Coordinates of C-alpha atoms in Angstrom, one line a residue:
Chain U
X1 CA 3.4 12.7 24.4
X2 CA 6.3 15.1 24.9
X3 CA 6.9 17.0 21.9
X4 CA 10.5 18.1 20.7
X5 CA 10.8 21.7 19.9
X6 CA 8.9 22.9 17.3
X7 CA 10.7 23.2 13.4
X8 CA 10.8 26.7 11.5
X9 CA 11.5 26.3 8.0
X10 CA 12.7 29.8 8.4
X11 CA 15.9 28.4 10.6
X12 CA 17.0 26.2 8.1
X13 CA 19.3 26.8 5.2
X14 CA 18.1 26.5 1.9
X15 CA 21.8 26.2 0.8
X16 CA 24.9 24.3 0.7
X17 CA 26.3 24.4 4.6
X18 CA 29.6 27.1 4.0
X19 CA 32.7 25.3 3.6
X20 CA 31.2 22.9 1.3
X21 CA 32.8 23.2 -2.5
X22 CA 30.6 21.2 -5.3
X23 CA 33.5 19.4 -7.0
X24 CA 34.5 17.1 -4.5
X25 CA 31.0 16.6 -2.8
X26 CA 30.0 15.3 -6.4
X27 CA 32.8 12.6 -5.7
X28 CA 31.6 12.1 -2.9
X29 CA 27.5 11.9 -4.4
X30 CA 29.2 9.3 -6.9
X31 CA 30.3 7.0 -4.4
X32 CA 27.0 7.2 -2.5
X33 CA 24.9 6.6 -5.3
X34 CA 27.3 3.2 -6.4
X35 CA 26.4 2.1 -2.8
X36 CA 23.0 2.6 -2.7
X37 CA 22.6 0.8 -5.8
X38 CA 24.4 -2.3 -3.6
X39 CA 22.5 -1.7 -0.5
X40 CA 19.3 -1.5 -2.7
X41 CA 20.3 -5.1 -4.4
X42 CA 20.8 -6.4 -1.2
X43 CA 17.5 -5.4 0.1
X44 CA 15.6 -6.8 -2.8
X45 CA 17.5 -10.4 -2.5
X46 CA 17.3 -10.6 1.5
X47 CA 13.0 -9.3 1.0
X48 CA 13.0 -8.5 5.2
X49 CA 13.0 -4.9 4.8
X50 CA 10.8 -2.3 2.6
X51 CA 11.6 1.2 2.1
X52 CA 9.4 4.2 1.2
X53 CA 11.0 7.7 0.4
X54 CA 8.7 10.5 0.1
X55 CA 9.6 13.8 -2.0
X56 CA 8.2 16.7 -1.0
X57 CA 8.8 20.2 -1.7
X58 CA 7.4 23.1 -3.4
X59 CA 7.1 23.6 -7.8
X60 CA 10.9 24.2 -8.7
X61 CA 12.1 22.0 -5.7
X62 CA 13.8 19.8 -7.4
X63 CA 12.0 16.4 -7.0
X64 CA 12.5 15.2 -10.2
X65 CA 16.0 16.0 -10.9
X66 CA 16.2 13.9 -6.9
X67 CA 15.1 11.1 -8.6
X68 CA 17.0 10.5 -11.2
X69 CA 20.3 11.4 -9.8
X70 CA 20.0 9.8 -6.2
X71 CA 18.5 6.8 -7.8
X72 CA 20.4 6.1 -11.0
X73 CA 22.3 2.8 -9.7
X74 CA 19.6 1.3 -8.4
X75 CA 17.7 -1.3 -10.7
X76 CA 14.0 -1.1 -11.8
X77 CA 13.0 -4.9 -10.6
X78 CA 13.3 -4.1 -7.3
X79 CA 11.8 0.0 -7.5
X80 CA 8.7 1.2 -7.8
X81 CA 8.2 5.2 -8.0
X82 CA 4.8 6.7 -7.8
X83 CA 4.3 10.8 -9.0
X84 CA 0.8 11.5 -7.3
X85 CA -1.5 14.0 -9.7
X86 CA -4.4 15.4 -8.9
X87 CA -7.0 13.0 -8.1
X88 CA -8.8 10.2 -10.7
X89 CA -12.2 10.0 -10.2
X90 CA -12.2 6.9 -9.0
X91 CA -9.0 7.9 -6.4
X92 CA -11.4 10.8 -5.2
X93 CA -14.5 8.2 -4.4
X94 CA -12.0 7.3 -1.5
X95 CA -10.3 8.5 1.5
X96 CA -7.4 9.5 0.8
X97 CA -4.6 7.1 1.8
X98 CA -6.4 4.6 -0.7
X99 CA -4.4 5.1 -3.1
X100 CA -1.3 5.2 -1.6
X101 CA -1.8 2.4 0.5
X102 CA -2.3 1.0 -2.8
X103 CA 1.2 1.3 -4.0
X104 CA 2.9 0.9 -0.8
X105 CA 6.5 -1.2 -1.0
X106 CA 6.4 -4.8 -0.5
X107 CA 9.1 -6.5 1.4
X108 CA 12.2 -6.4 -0.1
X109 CA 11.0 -3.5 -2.3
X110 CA 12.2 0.5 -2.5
X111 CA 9.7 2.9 -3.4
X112 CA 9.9 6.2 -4.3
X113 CA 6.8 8.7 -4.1
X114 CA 7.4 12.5 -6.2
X115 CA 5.0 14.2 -4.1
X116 CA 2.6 12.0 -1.5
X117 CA -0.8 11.7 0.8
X118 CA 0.9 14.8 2.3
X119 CA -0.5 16.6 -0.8
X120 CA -3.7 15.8 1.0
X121 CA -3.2 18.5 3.9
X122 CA -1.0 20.6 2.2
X123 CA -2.5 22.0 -1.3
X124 CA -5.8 21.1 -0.3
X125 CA -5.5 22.7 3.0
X126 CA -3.7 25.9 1.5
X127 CA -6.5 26.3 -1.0
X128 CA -9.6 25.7 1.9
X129 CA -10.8 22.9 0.0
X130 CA -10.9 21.4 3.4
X131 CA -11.4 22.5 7.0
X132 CA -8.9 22.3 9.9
X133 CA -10.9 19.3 11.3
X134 CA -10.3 17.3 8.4
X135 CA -7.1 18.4 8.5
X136 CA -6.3 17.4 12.0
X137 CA -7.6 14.0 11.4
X138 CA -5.9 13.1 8.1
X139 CA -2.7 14.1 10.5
X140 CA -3.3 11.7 12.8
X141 CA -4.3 9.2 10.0
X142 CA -1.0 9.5 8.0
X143 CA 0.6 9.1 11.4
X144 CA -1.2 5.7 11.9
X145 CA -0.5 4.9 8.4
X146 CA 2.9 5.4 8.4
X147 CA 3.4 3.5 11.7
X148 CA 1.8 0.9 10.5
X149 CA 3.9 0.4 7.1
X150 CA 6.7 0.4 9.9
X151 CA 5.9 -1.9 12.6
X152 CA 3.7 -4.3 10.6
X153 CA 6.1 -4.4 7.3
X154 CA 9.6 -3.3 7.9
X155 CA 8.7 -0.6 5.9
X156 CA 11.5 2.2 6.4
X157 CA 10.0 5.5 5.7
X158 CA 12.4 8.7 5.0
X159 CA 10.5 11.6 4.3
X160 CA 12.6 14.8 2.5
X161 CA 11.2 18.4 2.9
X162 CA 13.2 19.6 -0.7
X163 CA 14.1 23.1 0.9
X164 CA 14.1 25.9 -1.6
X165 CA 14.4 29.9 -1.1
X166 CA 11.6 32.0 -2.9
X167 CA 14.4 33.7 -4.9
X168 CA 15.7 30.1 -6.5
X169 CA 12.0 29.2 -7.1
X170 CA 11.7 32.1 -9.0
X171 CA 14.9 31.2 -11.2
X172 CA 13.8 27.4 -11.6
X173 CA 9.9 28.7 -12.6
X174 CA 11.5 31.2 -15.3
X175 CA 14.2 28.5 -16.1
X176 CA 10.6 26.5 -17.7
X177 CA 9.7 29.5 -19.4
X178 CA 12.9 30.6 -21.3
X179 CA 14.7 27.2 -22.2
X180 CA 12.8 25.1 -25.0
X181 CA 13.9 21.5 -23.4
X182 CA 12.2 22.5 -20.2
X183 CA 8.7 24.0 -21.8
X184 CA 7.0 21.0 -21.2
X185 CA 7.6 21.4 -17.4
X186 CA 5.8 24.7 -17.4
X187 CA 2.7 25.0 -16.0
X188 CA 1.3 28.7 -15.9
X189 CA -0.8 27.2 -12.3
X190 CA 2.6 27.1 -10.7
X191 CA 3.3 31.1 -10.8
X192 CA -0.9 31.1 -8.8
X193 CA 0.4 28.6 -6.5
X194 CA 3.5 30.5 -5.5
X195 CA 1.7 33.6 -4.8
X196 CA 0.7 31.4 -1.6
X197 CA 4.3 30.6 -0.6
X198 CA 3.6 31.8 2.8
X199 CA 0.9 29.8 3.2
X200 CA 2.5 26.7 2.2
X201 CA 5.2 27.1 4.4
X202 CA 2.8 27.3 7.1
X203 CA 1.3 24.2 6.1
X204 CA 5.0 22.3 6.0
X205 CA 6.0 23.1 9.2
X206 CA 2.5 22.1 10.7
X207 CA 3.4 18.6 8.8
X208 CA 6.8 18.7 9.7
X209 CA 5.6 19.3 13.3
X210 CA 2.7 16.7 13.7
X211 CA 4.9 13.8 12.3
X212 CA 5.3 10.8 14.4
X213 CA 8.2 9.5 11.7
X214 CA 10.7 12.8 11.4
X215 CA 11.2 14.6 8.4
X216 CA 14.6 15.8 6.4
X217 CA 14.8 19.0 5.5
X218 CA 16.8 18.6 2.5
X219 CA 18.4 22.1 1.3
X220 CA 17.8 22.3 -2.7
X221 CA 19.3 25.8 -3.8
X222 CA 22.4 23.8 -4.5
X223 CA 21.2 20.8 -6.6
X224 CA 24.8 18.7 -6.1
X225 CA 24.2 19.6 -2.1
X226 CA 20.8 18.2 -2.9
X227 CA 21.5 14.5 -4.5
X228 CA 24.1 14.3 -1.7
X229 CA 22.3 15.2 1.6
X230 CA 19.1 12.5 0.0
X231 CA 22.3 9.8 -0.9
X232 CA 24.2 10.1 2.1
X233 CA 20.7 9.7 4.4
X234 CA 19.7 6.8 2.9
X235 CA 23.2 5.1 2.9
X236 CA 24.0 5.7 6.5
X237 CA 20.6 4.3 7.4
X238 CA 20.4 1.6 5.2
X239 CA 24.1 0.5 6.0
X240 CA 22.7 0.2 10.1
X241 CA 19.9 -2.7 8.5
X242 CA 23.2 -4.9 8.3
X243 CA 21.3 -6.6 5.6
X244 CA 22.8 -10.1 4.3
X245 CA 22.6 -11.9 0.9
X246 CA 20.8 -15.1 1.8
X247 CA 22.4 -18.0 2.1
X248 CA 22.3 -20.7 -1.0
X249 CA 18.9 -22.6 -0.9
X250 CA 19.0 -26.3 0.2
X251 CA 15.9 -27.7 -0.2
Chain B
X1 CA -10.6 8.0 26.4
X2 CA -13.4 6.7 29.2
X3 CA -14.2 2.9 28.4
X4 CA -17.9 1.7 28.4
X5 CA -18.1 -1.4 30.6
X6 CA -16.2 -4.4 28.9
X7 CA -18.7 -6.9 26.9
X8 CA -18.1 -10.7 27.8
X9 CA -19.9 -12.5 25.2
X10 CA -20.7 -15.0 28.0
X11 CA -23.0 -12.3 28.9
X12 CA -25.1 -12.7 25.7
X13 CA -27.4 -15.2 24.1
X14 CA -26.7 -17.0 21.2
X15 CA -30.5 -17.8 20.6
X16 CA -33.5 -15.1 19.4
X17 CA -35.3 -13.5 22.6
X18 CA -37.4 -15.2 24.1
X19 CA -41.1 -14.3 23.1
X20 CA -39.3 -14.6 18.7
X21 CA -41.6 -16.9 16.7
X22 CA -39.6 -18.4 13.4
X23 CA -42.7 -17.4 11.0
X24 CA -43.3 -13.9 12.0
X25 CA -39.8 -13.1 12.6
X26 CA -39.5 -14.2 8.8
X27 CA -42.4 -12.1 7.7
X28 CA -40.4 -9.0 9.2
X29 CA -37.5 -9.9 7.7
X30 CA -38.9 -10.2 4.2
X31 CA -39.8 -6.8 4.5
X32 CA -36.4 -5.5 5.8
X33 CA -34.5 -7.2 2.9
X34 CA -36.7 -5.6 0.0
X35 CA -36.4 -2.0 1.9
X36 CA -32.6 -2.6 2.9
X37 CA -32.3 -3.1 -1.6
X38 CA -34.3 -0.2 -2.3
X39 CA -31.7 1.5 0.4
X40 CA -28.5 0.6 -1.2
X41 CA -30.0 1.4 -4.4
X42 CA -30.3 4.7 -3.2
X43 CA -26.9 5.0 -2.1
X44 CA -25.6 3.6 -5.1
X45 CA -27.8 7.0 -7.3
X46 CA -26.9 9.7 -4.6
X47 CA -23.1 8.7 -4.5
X48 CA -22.4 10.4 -1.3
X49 CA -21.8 7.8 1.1
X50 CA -21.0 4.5 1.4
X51 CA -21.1 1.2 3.4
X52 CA -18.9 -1.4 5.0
X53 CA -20.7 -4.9 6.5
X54 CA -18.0 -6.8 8.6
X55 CA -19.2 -10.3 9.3
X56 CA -16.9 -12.0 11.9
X57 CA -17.7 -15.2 13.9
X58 CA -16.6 -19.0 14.1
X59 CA -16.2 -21.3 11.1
X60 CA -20.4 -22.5 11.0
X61 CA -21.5 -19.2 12.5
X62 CA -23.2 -18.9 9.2
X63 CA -21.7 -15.9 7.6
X64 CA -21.8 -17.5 3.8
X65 CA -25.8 -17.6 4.7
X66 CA -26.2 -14.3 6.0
X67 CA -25.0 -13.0 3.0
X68 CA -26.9 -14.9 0.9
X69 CA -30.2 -14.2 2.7
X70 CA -30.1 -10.9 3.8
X71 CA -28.4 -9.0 1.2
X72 CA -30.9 -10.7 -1.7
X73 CA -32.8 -7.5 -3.1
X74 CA -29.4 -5.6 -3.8
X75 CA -28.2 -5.1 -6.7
X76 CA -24.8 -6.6 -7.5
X77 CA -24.1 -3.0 -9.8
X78 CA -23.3 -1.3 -6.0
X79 CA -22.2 -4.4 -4.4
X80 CA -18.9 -5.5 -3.6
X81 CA -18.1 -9.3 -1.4
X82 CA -14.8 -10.1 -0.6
X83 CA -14.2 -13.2 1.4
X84 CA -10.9 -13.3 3.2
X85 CA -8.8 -16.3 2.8
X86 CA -5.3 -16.9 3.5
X87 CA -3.5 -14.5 2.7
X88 CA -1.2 -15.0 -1.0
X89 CA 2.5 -14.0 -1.1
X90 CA 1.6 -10.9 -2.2
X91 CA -0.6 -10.2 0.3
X92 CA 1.8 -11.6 3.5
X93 CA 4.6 -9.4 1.8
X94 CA 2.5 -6.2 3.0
X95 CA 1.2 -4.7 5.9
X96 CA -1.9 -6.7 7.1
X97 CA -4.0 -3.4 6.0
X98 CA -2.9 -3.5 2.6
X99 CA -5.2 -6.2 0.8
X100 CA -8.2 -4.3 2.8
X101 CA -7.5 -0.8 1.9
X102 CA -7.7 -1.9 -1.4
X103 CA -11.1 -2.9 -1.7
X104 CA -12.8 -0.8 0.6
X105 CA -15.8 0.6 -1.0
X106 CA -15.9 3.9 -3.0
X107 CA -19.0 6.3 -2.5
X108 CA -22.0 4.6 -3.5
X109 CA -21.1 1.2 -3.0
X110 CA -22.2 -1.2 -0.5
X111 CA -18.7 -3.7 0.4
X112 CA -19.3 -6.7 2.5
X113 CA -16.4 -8.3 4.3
X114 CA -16.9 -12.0 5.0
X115 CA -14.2 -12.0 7.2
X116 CA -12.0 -9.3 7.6
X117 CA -8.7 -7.5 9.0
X118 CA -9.9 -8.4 12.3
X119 CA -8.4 -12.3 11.2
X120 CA -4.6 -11.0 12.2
X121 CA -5.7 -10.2 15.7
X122 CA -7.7 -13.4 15.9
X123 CA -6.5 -16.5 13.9
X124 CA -2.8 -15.0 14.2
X125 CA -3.0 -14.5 17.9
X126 CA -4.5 -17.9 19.2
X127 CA -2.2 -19.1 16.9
X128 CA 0.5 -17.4 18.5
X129 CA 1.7 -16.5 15.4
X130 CA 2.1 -12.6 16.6
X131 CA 3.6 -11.4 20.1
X132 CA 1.3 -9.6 22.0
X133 CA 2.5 -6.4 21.6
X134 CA 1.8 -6.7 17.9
X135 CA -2.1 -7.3 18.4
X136 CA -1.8 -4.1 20.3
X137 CA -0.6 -2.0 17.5
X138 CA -2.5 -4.2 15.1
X139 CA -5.3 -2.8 16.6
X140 CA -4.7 0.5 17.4
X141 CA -4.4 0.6 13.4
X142 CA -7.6 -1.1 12.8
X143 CA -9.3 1.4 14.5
X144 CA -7.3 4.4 12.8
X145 CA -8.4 2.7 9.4
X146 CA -11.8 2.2 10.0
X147 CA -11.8 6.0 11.1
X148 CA -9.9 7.0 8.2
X149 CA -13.0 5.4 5.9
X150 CA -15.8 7.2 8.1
X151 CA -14.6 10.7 8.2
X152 CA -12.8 10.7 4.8
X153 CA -14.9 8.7 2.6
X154 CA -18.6 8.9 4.8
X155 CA -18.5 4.8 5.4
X156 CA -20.5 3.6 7.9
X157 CA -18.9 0.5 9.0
X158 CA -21.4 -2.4 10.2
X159 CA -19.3 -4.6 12.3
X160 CA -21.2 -7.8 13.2
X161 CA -20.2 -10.7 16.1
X162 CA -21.8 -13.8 14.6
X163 CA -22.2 -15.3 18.3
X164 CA -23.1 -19.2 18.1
X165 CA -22.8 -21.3 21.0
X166 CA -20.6 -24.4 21.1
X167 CA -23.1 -26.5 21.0
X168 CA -24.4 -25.1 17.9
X169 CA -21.8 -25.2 16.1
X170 CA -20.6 -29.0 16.2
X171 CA -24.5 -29.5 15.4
X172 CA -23.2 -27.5 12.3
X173 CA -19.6 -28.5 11.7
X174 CA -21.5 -32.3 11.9
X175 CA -23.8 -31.2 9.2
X176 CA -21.3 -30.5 6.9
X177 CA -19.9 -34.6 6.9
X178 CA -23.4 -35.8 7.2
X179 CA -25.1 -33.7 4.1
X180 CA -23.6 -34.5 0.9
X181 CA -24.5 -31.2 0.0
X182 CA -22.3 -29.4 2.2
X183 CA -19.5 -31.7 2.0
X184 CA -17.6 -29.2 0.0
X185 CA -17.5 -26.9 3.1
X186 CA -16.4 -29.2 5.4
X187 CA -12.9 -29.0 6.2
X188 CA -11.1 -31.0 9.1
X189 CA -9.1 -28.5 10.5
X190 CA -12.5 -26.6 11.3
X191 CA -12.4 -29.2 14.2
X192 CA -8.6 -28.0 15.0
X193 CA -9.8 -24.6 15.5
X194 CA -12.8 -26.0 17.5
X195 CA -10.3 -27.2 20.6
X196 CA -9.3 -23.7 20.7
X197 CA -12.9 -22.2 21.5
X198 CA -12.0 -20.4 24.7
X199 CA -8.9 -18.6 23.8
X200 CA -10.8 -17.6 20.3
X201 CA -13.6 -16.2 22.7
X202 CA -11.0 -14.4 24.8
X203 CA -9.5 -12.5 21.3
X204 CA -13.3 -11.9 20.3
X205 CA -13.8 -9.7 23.7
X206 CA -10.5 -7.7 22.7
X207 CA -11.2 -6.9 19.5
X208 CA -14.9 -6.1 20.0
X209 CA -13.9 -4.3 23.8
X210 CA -10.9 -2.0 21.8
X211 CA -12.8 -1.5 18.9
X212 CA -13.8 2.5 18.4
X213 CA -16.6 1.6 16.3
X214 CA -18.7 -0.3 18.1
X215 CA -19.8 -4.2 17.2
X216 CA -23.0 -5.4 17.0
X217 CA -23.6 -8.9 18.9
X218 CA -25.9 -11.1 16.2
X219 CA -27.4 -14.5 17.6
X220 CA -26.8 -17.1 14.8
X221 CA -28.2 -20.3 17.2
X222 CA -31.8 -19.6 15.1
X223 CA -30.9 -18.7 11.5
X224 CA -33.7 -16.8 10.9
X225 CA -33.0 -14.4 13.9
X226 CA -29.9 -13.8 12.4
X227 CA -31.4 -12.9 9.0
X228 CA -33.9 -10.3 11.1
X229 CA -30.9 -8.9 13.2
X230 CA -28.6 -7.8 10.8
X231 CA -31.5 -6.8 8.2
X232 CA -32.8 -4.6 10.6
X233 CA -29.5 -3.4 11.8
X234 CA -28.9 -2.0 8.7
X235 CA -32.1 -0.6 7.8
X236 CA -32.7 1.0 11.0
X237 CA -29.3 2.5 10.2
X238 CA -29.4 4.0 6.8
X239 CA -33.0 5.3 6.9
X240 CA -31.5 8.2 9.2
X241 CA -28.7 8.8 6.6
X242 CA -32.3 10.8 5.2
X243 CA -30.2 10.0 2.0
X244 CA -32.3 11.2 -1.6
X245 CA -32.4 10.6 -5.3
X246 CA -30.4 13.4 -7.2
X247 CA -32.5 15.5 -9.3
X248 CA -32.5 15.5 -12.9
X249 CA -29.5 16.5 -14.1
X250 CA -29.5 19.7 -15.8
X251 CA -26.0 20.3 -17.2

C-alpha cells in the first residue's frame, strides 16, 4: 500500500492557527455544538449509522474538559462514553480489544472513548511492558478492528490526537496541584509519566502513522480552539451522512 | 502470502479409514476424553493459556453430540458453550464480531463455539443476504480476530469441519421425524437449507481455503470416529503446550 507522507507531531501547532480571536470562535463553538446535538438526534432516530470518537492525548490534554463542552447538547439515550483505566483483572485475562469491542456503538448510537485500545501500544509500549512485535501486531489488529466497526456497522470512527506543548502541560499538571477544586485530578504518577514525553511522542506518531482510519491532530493549548476544531469535525462530517428522520410507521 | 493447495471437501471422506473398528476406536477414545479433562484442568490451575473449539458443519452433522461426548471429563468451572443462534436485535445492531468477542475465553478457560462467526460468511452468503465483496472483508476480519486471540491472549483456536455426506444426513434429518425423542430438534426448514447443499459446500471451501488458522476435516458419517478425531485432536495438541501445575503459592 502506498503510504502518504509520514506525520511529525513536531510540525503541527499546538495552538490556535494566528488570526484566530477566542470570542467569536466561541460563537461560533455555540452554534456547532446546538447542531451536533440535532445531527446526533437524528442519528439515533434514523439507527443506520454509528459513531465512535476516540480521545487521545497526553495527562493535561484536555480530554475531559472535550467532553463536556463538545458534547453538552447531545442527549444521554443515544451516548454512551467509555474512560478506559488501567486494566480489571478480568479485562487483562484477554487480548486487548476485548473490552473495547465490548462497548463498541450500536447502530444509531454515538460513543465517546476518554483514552482507547490505543493505550494498549502507547503506555504499555513507552514503559517496555511489551516488545515491538507485540506492538506491531496490536497495529495491524486495531487496524482490522477499526475497519471492521466501519464496513460491517456504519460505525464512523474520528480519532483526535489532543495536541499539547510540554510548556502548557506543565501549567495544566501544576494547575491540579495549586487549585483545591482540581486536587482530585492530581495524580503524583502523571509528573513520572511526563518525564517520558519524548517517548510518547514517538509512540503517537508511530500510531498516527500506522492508522488505516486518519487521525486529527487537535491543537489543545487554546481550550475554546480545542471544543471547536473536535465540534466543527464532527459537524462537517456528520452533515455529508445526509441523515433523514424516518418516515411515520404504517404498519 | 504463498497458498497451500486449495482443499475441496469432495476430496475427503466423510466415513472413519478404512481398517477403524467401532469398539476399539471407542476404547481409545475413552482414554482421550479422561486425559483431554485432566488437560483443561490443567489449564484452568496454570492460567496461562487458553482454548477455543469451533464446531462448524451441516444441521445433523452432529455437533450437539460431539460436545456432549467428547468434552465429558471437563469440568464446567473452566468451561464455557455458546451455541449461536440467530442473532437478537442487539446483536444484528453490531458488527458480526461483536457477540463473539465477547465471549471469547479468558486465560484458563476452555470456550467451545457450537457454531460460530464463520455463520455470516456461510448462512448469510448462500442466502445472499451479503454481496460478495462483504464475505471478503468478513473474512479478512475473521482471520485478524482469531489472530488477535492467539498472539494476545495465548488461544489456541480448534477449528473443526464436521464433514457428513448427503446421504448421511437425510438418514439423520429423517431420524429426527421418526424418533419421538428427537422431535424437538427437528425443524422443517433444516430440509430448506438441505436443497442448498452445493452452494453451502462451495462457502465451506472458502472459508476453510482463506482461513489463516488452519481447519481440521472431522468425518461425522460414523459417530464414534468423530468422538476419536476431535478427542485426539485436541489432546495431541495441548500435551505439547508442556503446560504445569503452579507451585505452592508462597506469598
Amino acid at each position: 500500500m502506498a503510504k502518504q507522507q509520514l506525520i511529525r507531531l513536531a510540525d503541527f501547532s499546538t495552538e490556535a492557527p494566528s488570526g484566530w480571536k477566542e470570542k467569536p470562535t466561541e460563537e461560533l463553538t455555540k452554534d456547532l455544538v446546538k447542531r451536533l446535538g440535532d445531527l446526533q438526534q437524528l442519528l439515533y432516530a434514523e439507527g443506520k449509522h454509528s459513531v465512535l470518537v476516540v480521545l487521545q492525548g497526553m495527562d493535561g490534554s484536555g480530554k475531559d474538559g472535550a467532553v463536556h463542552k463538545v458534547f453538552d447538547a447531545c442527549r444521554i439515550t443515544g451516548l454512551t462514553l467509555t474512560a478506559f483505566k488501567k486494566p480489571t483483572e478480568e479485562e487483562f485475562a484477554h487480548d486487548f480489544l476485548w473490552r473495547v469491542h465490548k462497548v463498541a456503538p450500536q447502530k444509531g448510537m454515538f460513543a465517546i472513548f476518554n483514552r482507547s485500545h490505543y493505550e494498549d501500544i502507547l503506555i504499555q509500549r513507552v514503559h517496555g511492558w511489551i516488545d515491538e512485535k507485540r506492538v506491531a501486531r496490536r497495529m495491524q489488529a486495531i487496524n482490522a478492528f477499526e475497519e471492521t466497526l466501519a464496513f460491517d456497522n456504519n460505525t464512523h470512527v474520528f480519532k483526535f490526537y489532543m495536541h499539547i506543548s510540554k510548556e502548557e502541560q506543565e501549567k495544566q499538571l501544576r494547575q491540579r496541584m495549586e487549585d483545591p477544586e482540581k486536587f482530585w485530578k492530581h495524580n503524583p504518577g502523571d509528573w513520572k509519566e511526563r518525564e517520558l514525553w519524548d517517548k510518547y511522542m514517538e509512540a503517537y506518531e508511530y500510531a498516527i502513522n500506522e492508522s488505516s482510519i486518519p487521525w486529527h491532530i487537535c491543537p489543545v493549548d487554546d481550550r475554546w480552539y480545542r471544543d471547536y476544531f473536535i465540534a466543527n469535525t464532527l459537524v462537517q462530517a456528520l452533515e455529508k451522512l445526509n441523515m433523514q428522520m424516518p418516515p411515520l410507521a404504517t404498519s
